[in-house]
Amino acid sequence: MLKKELMGKVVSNKMSKTVVVETSRQVRHPSFKKYYTKRKKFKAHDEKNECQIGDTVLVRECRPLSREKCWTVTKIVEKAVAV
């Protein structure tokens, strides 16, 4: 069975070896026919603690690593610009 892969933005990296990734998708309202954005946050495993807030990352589904964490960071697609 294929594992799901999602692309999202890192919104928190305050936990050890864990980042919070927010993904968004466009959904069409059934009666108003207008598109709106739905967002969802996932906790993902970051083995080397290399993700920073604002990075765009690719995450892949895996076995449950804790109660809320069942995704791993596959690669960093784009680094955030340091201010």
Short mmCIF file of C-alpha atoms in Angstrom, two decimals:
data_model
loop_
_atom_site.label_atom_id
_atom_site.label_comp_id
_atom_site.label_asym_id
_atom_site.label_seq_id
_atom_site.Cartn_x
_atom_site.Cartn_y
_atom_site.Cartn_z
CA MET A 1 0.00 0.00 0.00
CA LEU A 2 1.29 3.45 -0.89
CA LYS A 3 2.03 5.91 1.86
CA LYS A 4 0.37 9.33 1.70
CA GLU A 5 2.60 12.32 1.05
CA LEU A 6 1.69 15.92 1.81
CA MET A 7 3.44 19.24 1.36
CA GLY A 8 3.09 21.89 4.03
CA LYS A 9 4.68 24.70 5.99
CA VAL A 10 6.37 24.31 9.38
CA VAL A 11 4.53 26.42 11.97
CA SER A 12 6.25 25.18 15.15
CA ASN A 13 9.52 23.44 16.04
CA LYS A 14 9.55 23.84 19.82
CA MET A 15 9.39 20.11 20.58
CA SER A 16 12.36 17.78 20.47
CA LYS A 17 12.55 15.92 17.11
CA THR A 18 8.98 17.01 16.27
CA VAL A 19 7.60 19.77 14.05
CA VAL A 20 4.04 20.94 13.42
CA VAL A 21 3.25 21.12 9.70
CA GLU A 22 0.21 22.99 8.38
CA THR A 23 -1.28 21.90 5.05
CA SER A 24 -3.97 23.74 3.12
CA ARG A 25 -6.32 22.76 0.32
CA GLN A 26 -9.04 24.44 -1.73
CA VAL A 27 -12.60 23.16 -1.19
CA ARG A 28 -15.73 24.16 -3.09
CA HIS A 29 -18.80 25.01 -1.01
CA PRO A 30 -21.71 22.77 -2.08
CA SER A 31 -24.46 25.39 -2.22
CA PHE A 32 -22.60 28.70 -2.74
CA LYS A 33 -20.12 27.27 -5.30
CA LYS A 34 -17.33 29.38 -3.83
CA TYR A 35 -13.84 28.05 -3.12
CA TYR A 36 -12.39 28.45 0.35
CA THR A 37 -9.22 27.26 2.08
CA LYS A 38 -9.23 24.43 4.61
CA ARG A 39 -6.17 24.01 6.83
CA LYS A 40 -5.03 21.07 8.93
CA LYS A 41 -2.05 20.65 11.25
CA PHE A 42 -0.01 17.46 11.60
CA LYS A 43 2.81 16.58 13.99
CA ALA A 44 5.75 15.14 12.06
CA HIS A 45 8.98 13.46 13.16
CA ASP A 46 12.16 15.44 12.38
CA GLU A 47 15.05 13.12 13.26
CA LYS A 48 17.89 15.65 12.87
CA ASN A 49 16.07 18.75 14.20
CA GLU A 50 16.89 20.63 10.99
CA CYS A 51 13.48 22.17 10.17
CA GLN A 52 12.88 25.82 11.00
CA ILE A 53 9.64 27.81 11.19
CA GLY A 54 8.51 28.82 7.70
CA ASP A 55 10.21 25.94 5.84
CA THR A 56 8.19 24.16 3.17
CA VAL A 57 8.52 20.41 3.76
CA LEU A 58 7.35 17.12 2.31
CA VAL A 59 5.93 14.71 4.91
CA ARG A 60 5.10 11.01 4.52
CA GLU A 61 2.71 8.86 6.53
CA CYS A 62 4.31 6.20 8.76
CA ARG A 63 3.51 3.95 11.69
CA PRO A 64 2.36 5.73 14.87
CA LEU A 65 5.39 7.12 16.71
CA SER A 66 3.34 8.57 19.58
CA ARG A 67 -0.29 9.36 20.35
CA GLU A 68 -0.50 12.22 17.82
CA LYS A 69 2.56 11.71 15.60
CA CYS A 70 2.31 9.42 12.56
CA TRP A 71 4.14 11.46 9.87
CA THR A 72 7.86 11.89 9.12
CA VAL A 73 9.63 14.73 7.34
CA THR A 74 10.92 13.32 4.04
CA LYS A 75 12.73 16.39 2.76
CA ILE A 76 12.88 20.16 3.05
CA VAL A 77 11.63 21.57 -0.25
CA GLU A 78 12.33 25.24 0.48
CA LYS A 79 14.15 26.88 3.39
CA ALA A 80 12.61 29.93 5.05
CA VAL A 81 14.32 33.26 4.51
CA ALA A 82 16.15 34.35 7.68
CA VAL A 83 15.30 37.91 8.70
#
